[in-house]
Amino acid sequence: MRALLVEELAPEYGGCVLKEIETPAPGPGEVQIKVRAAAVNFPDLLQTRGEYQHKPPLPFIPGMEVAGEVSALGEGATEFQIGDAVVGGARIGGFSEYAVTPAAILRKKPESLSFSQVAGYSTAYLTAYVSLVRRAQVEAG
């Protein structure tokens, strides 16, 4: 599969390369997702520089939020079926054709929304909300 791989920590995505790598298999309680959309968040950028609190070992695939279809199930992952449209977070791995994440942090994608619309459901949405409502104190009118 193709993935954006961080091989070294550097500013301006300087340590990132697009590579063909082995498709990850889900472990117990995990789900493999065929990624249809991924949100780009500020923490993703910080991770590529080594400036985020979660520092995965090199090399790693950034990407905290994904939306896609379940393509494989790990042992004990019974919440979903292959082909289900899902959305959820992953600490890393979203900037790839396939991502693996715990089934417990996924949700079924609302049918009324596209994969692109729901990809930023958690981190991107909450970041924008907190920035506008709590920090900038934007109000109606």
JSON list of C-alpha atoms in Angstrom, two decimals, residues 18-140:
[
{"chain": "A", "resi": 18, "resn": "LEU", "atom": "CA", "xyz": [5.46, 8.67, -0.08]},
{"chain": "A", "resi": 19, "resn": "LYS", "atom": "CA", "xyz": [6.33, 4.96, -0.10]},
{"chain": "A", "resi": 20, "resn": "GLU", "atom": "CA", "xyz": [5.00, 1.52, -0.85]},
{"chain": "A", "resi": 21, "resn": "ILE", "atom": "CA", "xyz": [4.93, -0.45, 2.40]},
{"chain": "A", "resi": 22, "resn": "GLU", "atom": "CA", "xyz": [3.32, -3.63, 3.69]},
{"chain": "A", "resi": 23, "resn": "THR", "atom": "CA", "xyz": [-0.39, -3.36, 4.45]},
{"chain": "A", "resi": 24, "resn": "PRO", "atom": "CA", "xyz": [-0.92, -3.63, 8.23]},
{"chain": "A", "resi": 25, "resn": "ALA", "atom": "CA", "xyz": [-3.00, -6.51, 9.57]},
{"chain": "A", "resi": 26, "resn": "PRO", "atom": "CA", "xyz": [-5.39, -5.94, 12.48]},
{"chain": "A", "resi": 27, "resn": "GLY", "atom": "CA", "xyz": [-4.50, -7.45, 15.84]},
{"chain": "A", "resi": 28, "resn": "PRO", "atom": "CA", "xyz": [-6.95, -8.59, 18.52]},
{"chain": "A", "resi": 29, "resn": "GLY", "atom": "CA", "xyz": [-9.76, -6.06, 18.97]},
{"chain": "A", "resi": 30, "resn": "GLU", "atom": "CA", "xyz": [-8.60, -4.02, 15.98]},
{"chain": "A", "resi": 31, "resn": "VAL", "atom": "CA", "xyz": [-10.11, -3.17, 12.61]},
{"chain": "A", "resi": 32, "resn": "GLN", "atom": "CA", "xyz": [-8.33, -2.58, 9.31]},
{"chain": "A", "resi": 33, "resn": "ILE", "atom": "CA", "xyz": [-9.84, 0.35, 7.39]},
{"chain": "A", "resi": 34, "resn": "LYS", "atom": "CA", "xyz": [-9.58, 1.07, 3.69]},
{"chain": "A", "resi": 35, "resn": "VAL", "atom": "CA", "xyz": [-9.06, 4.82, 4.07]},
{"chain": "A", "resi": 36, "resn": "ARG", "atom": "CA", "xyz": [-11.34, 6.96, 1.91]},
{"chain": "A", "resi": 37, "resn": "ALA", "atom": "CA", "xyz": [-10.54, 10.29, 3.62]},
{"chain": "A", "resi": 38, "resn": "ALA", "atom": "CA", "xyz": [-8.25, 11.55, 6.38]},
{"chain": "A", "resi": 39, "resn": "ALA", "atom": "CA", "xyz": [-8.26, 14.86, 8.21]},
{"chain": "A", "resi": 40, "resn": "VAL", "atom": "CA", "xyz": [-5.07, 16.89, 8.53]},
{"chain": "A", "resi": 41, "resn": "ASN", "atom": "CA", "xyz": [-4.69, 18.28, 12.04]},
{"chain": "A", "resi": 42, "resn": "PHE", "atom": "CA", "xyz": [-2.16, 20.53, 13.74]},
{"chain": "A", "resi": 43, "resn": "PRO", "atom": "CA", "xyz": [-0.95, 17.61, 15.92]},
{"chain": "A", "resi": 44, "resn": "ASP", "atom": "CA", "xyz": [-0.11, 15.71, 12.71]},
{"chain": "A", "resi": 45, "resn": "LEU", "atom": "CA", "xyz": [2.24, 18.52, 11.70]},
{"chain": "A", "resi": 46, "resn": "LEU", "atom": "CA", "xyz": [3.73, 18.66, 15.19]},
{"chain": "A", "resi": 47, "resn": "GLN", "atom": "CA", "xyz": [4.37, 14.90, 15.12]},
{"chain": "A", "resi": 48, "resn": "THR", "atom": "CA", "xyz": [6.37, 15.22, 11.88]},
{"chain": "A", "resi": 49, "resn": "ARG", "atom": "CA", "xyz": [8.64, 17.68, 13.73]},
{"chain": "A", "resi": 50, "resn": "GLY", "atom": "CA", "xyz": [8.83, 15.69, 16.97]},
{"chain": "A", "resi": 51, "resn": "GLU", "atom": "CA", "xyz": [7.02, 18.51, 18.81]},
{"chain": "A", "resi": 52, "resn": "TYR", "atom": "CA", "xyz": [3.85, 16.68, 19.91]},
{"chain": "A", "resi": 53, "resn": "GLN", "atom": "CA", "xyz": [3.44, 14.95, 23.27]},
{"chain": "A", "resi": 54, "resn": "HIS", "atom": "CA", "xyz": [2.86, 11.57, 21.58]},
{"chain": "A", "resi": 55, "resn": "LYS", "atom": "CA", "xyz": [6.16, 10.72, 19.88]},
{"chain": "A", "resi": 56, "resn": "PRO", "atom": "CA", "xyz": [5.91, 7.53, 17.84]},
{"chain": "A", "resi": 57, "resn": "PRO", "atom": "CA", "xyz": [9.17, 5.81, 16.94]},
{"chain": "A", "resi": 58, "resn": "LEU", "atom": "CA", "xyz": [10.56, 6.43, 13.46]},
{"chain": "A", "resi": 59, "resn": "PRO", "atom": "CA", "xyz": [9.50, 5.60, 10.85]},
{"chain": "A", "resi": 60, "resn": "PHE", "atom": "CA", "xyz": [5.77, 6.22, 11.33]},
{"chain": "A", "resi": 61, "resn": "ILE", "atom": "CA", "xyz": [2.67, 7.19, 9.36]},
{"chain": "A", "resi": 62, "resn": "PRO", "atom": "CA", "xyz": [0.95, 10.35, 10.65]},
{"chain": "A", "resi": 63, "resn": "GLY", "atom": "CA", "xyz": [-2.80, 10.86, 10.47]},
{"chain": "A", "resi": 64, "resn": "MET", "atom": "CA", "xyz": [-5.06, 10.98, 13.54]},
{"chain": "A", "resi": 65, "resn": "GLU", "atom": "CA", "xyz": [-8.51, 10.90, 11.94]},
{"chain": "A", "resi": 66, "resn": "VAL", "atom": "CA", "xyz": [-9.82, 8.59, 9.24]},
{"chain": "A", "resi": 67, "resn": "ALA", "atom": "CA", "xyz": [-13.01, 7.65, 7.47]},
{"chain": "A", "resi": 68, "resn": "GLY", "atom": "CA", "xyz": [-13.35, 4.58, 5.30]},
{"chain": "A", "resi": 69, "resn": "GLU", "atom": "CA", "xyz": [-14.62, 1.05, 5.00]},
{"chain": "A", "resi": 70, "resn": "VAL", "atom": "CA", "xyz": [-13.85, -1.92, 7.20]},
{"chain": "A", "resi": 71, "resn": "SER", "atom": "CA", "xyz": [-11.62, -4.23, 5.16]},
{"chain": "A", "resi": 72, "resn": "ALA", "atom": "CA", "xyz": [-10.51, -6.77, 7.80]},
{"chain": "A", "resi": 73, "resn": "LEU", "atom": "CA", "xyz": [-11.31, -7.65, 11.40]},
{"chain": "A", "resi": 74, "resn": "GLY", "atom": "CA", "xyz": [-8.93, -8.74, 14.12]},
{"chain": "A", "resi": 75, "resn": "GLU", "atom": "CA", "xyz": [-9.81, -11.48, 16.57]},
{"chain": "A", "resi": 76, "resn": "GLY", "atom": "CA", "xyz": [-12.61, -10.37, 18.89]},
{"chain": "A", "resi": 77, "resn": "ALA", "atom": "CA", "xyz": [-13.53, -7.28, 16.84]},
{"chain": "A", "resi": 78, "resn": "THR", "atom": "CA", "xyz": [-17.23, -8.02, 16.53]},
{"chain": "A", "resi": 79, "resn": "GLU", "atom": "CA", "xyz": [-18.69, -4.49, 16.52]},
{"chain": "A", "resi": 80, "resn": "PHE", "atom": "CA", "xyz": [-18.44, -4.13, 12.73]},
{"chain": "A", "resi": 81, "resn": "GLN", "atom": "CA", "xyz": [-18.67, -6.15, 9.53]},
{"chain": "A", "resi": 82, "resn": "ILE", "atom": "CA", "xyz": [-16.44, -6.02, 6.48]},
{"chain": "A", "resi": 83, "resn": "GLY", "atom": "CA", "xyz": [-17.74, -3.24, 4.24]},
{"chain": "A", "resi": 84, "resn": "ASP", "atom": "CA", "xyz": [-19.17, -1.08, 7.03]},
{"chain": "A", "resi": 85, "resn": "ALA", "atom": "CA", "xyz": [-18.50, 2.64, 6.55]},
{"chain": "A", "resi": 86, "resn": "VAL", "atom": "CA", "xyz": [-16.76, 3.95, 9.67]},
{"chain": "A", "resi": 87, "resn": "VAL", "atom": "CA", "xyz": [-15.14, 7.05, 11.13]},
{"chain": "A", "resi": 88, "resn": "GLY", "atom": "CA", "xyz": [-12.76, 7.41, 14.02]},
{"chain": "A", "resi": 89, "resn": "GLY", "atom": "CA", "xyz": [-9.45, 8.32, 15.43]},
{"chain": "A", "resi": 90, "resn": "ALA", "atom": "CA", "xyz": [-6.07, 6.73, 15.32]},
{"chain": "A", "resi": 91, "resn": "ARG", "atom": "CA", "xyz": [-3.02, 8.12, 17.07]},
{"chain": "A", "resi": 92, "resn": "ILE", "atom": "CA", "xyz": [-1.07, 7.44, 13.89]},
{"chain": "A", "resi": 93, "resn": "GLY", "atom": "CA", "xyz": [-1.52, 5.70, 10.55]},
{"chain": "A", "resi": 94, "resn": "GLY", "atom": "CA", "xyz": [-4.26, 7.64, 8.78]},
{"chain": "A", "resi": 95, "resn": "PHE", "atom": "CA", "xyz": [-2.21, 9.01, 5.88]},
{"chain": "A", "resi": 96, "resn": "SER", "atom": "CA", "xyz": [-2.19, 5.69, 4.09]},
{"chain": "A", "resi": 97, "resn": "GLU", "atom": "CA", "xyz": [-4.37, 3.49, 1.92]},
{"chain": "A", "resi": 98, "resn": "TYR", "atom": "CA", "xyz": [-5.11, 1.19, 4.89]},
{"chain": "A", "resi": 99, "resn": "ALA", "atom": "CA", "xyz": [-5.05, 1.97, 8.61]},
{"chain": "A", "resi": 100, "resn": "VAL", "atom": "CA", "xyz": [-5.47, -0.21, 11.69]},
{"chain": "A", "resi": 101, "resn": "THR", "atom": "CA", "xyz": [-7.18, 1.10, 14.81]},
{"chain": "A", "resi": 102, "resn": "PRO", "atom": "CA", "xyz": [-8.98, -0.32, 17.87]},
{"chain": "A", "resi": 103, "resn": "ALA", "atom": "CA", "xyz": [-12.59, -1.15, 17.04]},
{"chain": "A", "resi": 104, "resn": "ALA", "atom": "CA", "xyz": [-13.71, 0.53, 20.27]},
{"chain": "A", "resi": 105, "resn": "ILE", "atom": "CA", "xyz": [-12.84, 4.02, 19.00]},
{"chain": "A", "resi": 106, "resn": "LEU", "atom": "CA", "xyz": [-14.68, 3.72, 15.68]},
{"chain": "A", "resi": 107, "resn": "ARG", "atom": "CA", "xyz": [-18.26, 4.73, 14.91]},
{"chain": "A", "resi": 108, "resn": "LYS", "atom": "CA", "xyz": [-20.46, 3.98, 11.92]},
{"chain": "A", "resi": 109, "resn": "LYS", "atom": "CA", "xyz": [-20.40, 6.82, 9.39]},
{"chain": "A", "resi": 110, "resn": "PRO", "atom": "CA", "xyz": [-23.72, 8.66, 9.14]},
{"chain": "A", "resi": 111, "resn": "GLU", "atom": "CA", "xyz": [-25.25, 7.87, 5.74]},
{"chain": "A", "resi": 112, "resn": "SER", "atom": "CA", "xyz": [-26.11, 11.54, 5.17]},
{"chain": "A", "resi": 113, "resn": "LEU", "atom": "CA", "xyz": [-22.45, 12.62, 5.25]},
{"chain": "A", "resi": 114, "resn": "SER", "atom": "CA", "xyz": [-19.59, 11.90, 2.85]},
{"chain": "A", "resi": 115, "resn": "PHE", "atom": "CA", "xyz": [-16.31, 10.32, 3.89]},
{"chain": "A", "resi": 116, "resn": "SER", "atom": "CA", "xyz": [-14.63, 13.71, 3.45]},
{"chain": "A", "resi": 117, "resn": "GLN", "atom": "CA", "xyz": [-17.18, 15.42, 5.68]},
{"chain": "A", "resi": 118, "resn": "VAL", "atom": "CA", "xyz": [-16.81, 12.97, 8.57]},
{"chain": "A", "resi": 119, "resn": "ALA", "atom": "CA", "xyz": [-13.02, 12.51, 8.43]},
{"chain": "A", "resi": 120, "resn": "GLY", "atom": "CA", "xyz": [-12.55, 15.56, 10.66]},
{"chain": "A", "resi": 121, "resn": "TYR", "atom": "CA", "xyz": [-15.33, 14.56, 13.05]},
{"chain": "A", "resi": 122, "resn": "SER", "atom": "CA", "xyz": [-13.37, 14.49, 16.27]},
{"chain": "A", "resi": 123, "resn": "THR", "atom": "CA", "xyz": [-10.05, 16.35, 16.44]},
{"chain": "A", "resi": 124, "resn": "ALA", "atom": "CA", "xyz": [-10.53, 18.88, 13.62]},
{"chain": "A", "resi": 125, "resn": "TYR", "atom": "CA", "xyz": [-14.11, 19.67, 14.64]},
{"chain": "A", "resi": 126, "resn": "LEU", "atom": "CA", "xyz": [-13.30, 20.06, 18.33]},
{"chain": "A", "resi": 127, "resn": "THR", "atom": "CA", "xyz": [-10.20, 22.13, 17.60]},
{"chain": "A", "resi": 128, "resn": "ALA", "atom": "CA", "xyz": [-12.25, 24.55, 15.51]},
{"chain": "A", "resi": 129, "resn": "TYR", "atom": "CA", "xyz": [-15.04, 24.67, 18.08]},
{"chain": "A", "resi": 130, "resn": "VAL", "atom": "CA", "xyz": [-12.74, 25.35, 21.03]},
{"chain": "A", "resi": 131, "resn": "SER", "atom": "CA", "xyz": [-10.78, 27.94, 19.03]},
{"chain": "A", "resi": 132, "resn": "LEU", "atom": "CA", "xyz": [-13.87, 29.89, 17.98]},
{"chain": "A", "resi": 133, "resn": "VAL", "atom": "CA", "xyz": [-16.25, 29.50, 20.91]},
{"chain": "A", "resi": 134, "resn": "ARG", "atom": "CA", "xyz": [-14.02, 29.19, 23.96]},
{"chain": "A", "resi": 135, "resn": "ARG", "atom": "CA", "xyz": [-10.82, 31.00, 23.02]},
{"chain": "A", "resi": 136, "resn": "ALA", "atom": "CA", "xyz": [-12.07, 33.72, 20.62]},
{"chain": "A", "resi": 137, "resn": "GLN", "atom": "CA", "xyz": [-15.50, 33.85, 22.32]},
{"chain": "A", "resi": 138, "resn": "VAL", "atom": "CA", "xyz": [-17.30, 34.24, 18.98]},
{"chain": "A", "resi": 139, "resn": "GLU", "atom": "CA", "xyz": [-21.04, 34.71, 19.49]},
{"chain": "A", "resi": 140, "resn": "ALA", "atom": "CA", "xyz": [-24.08, 34.97, 17.22]}
]
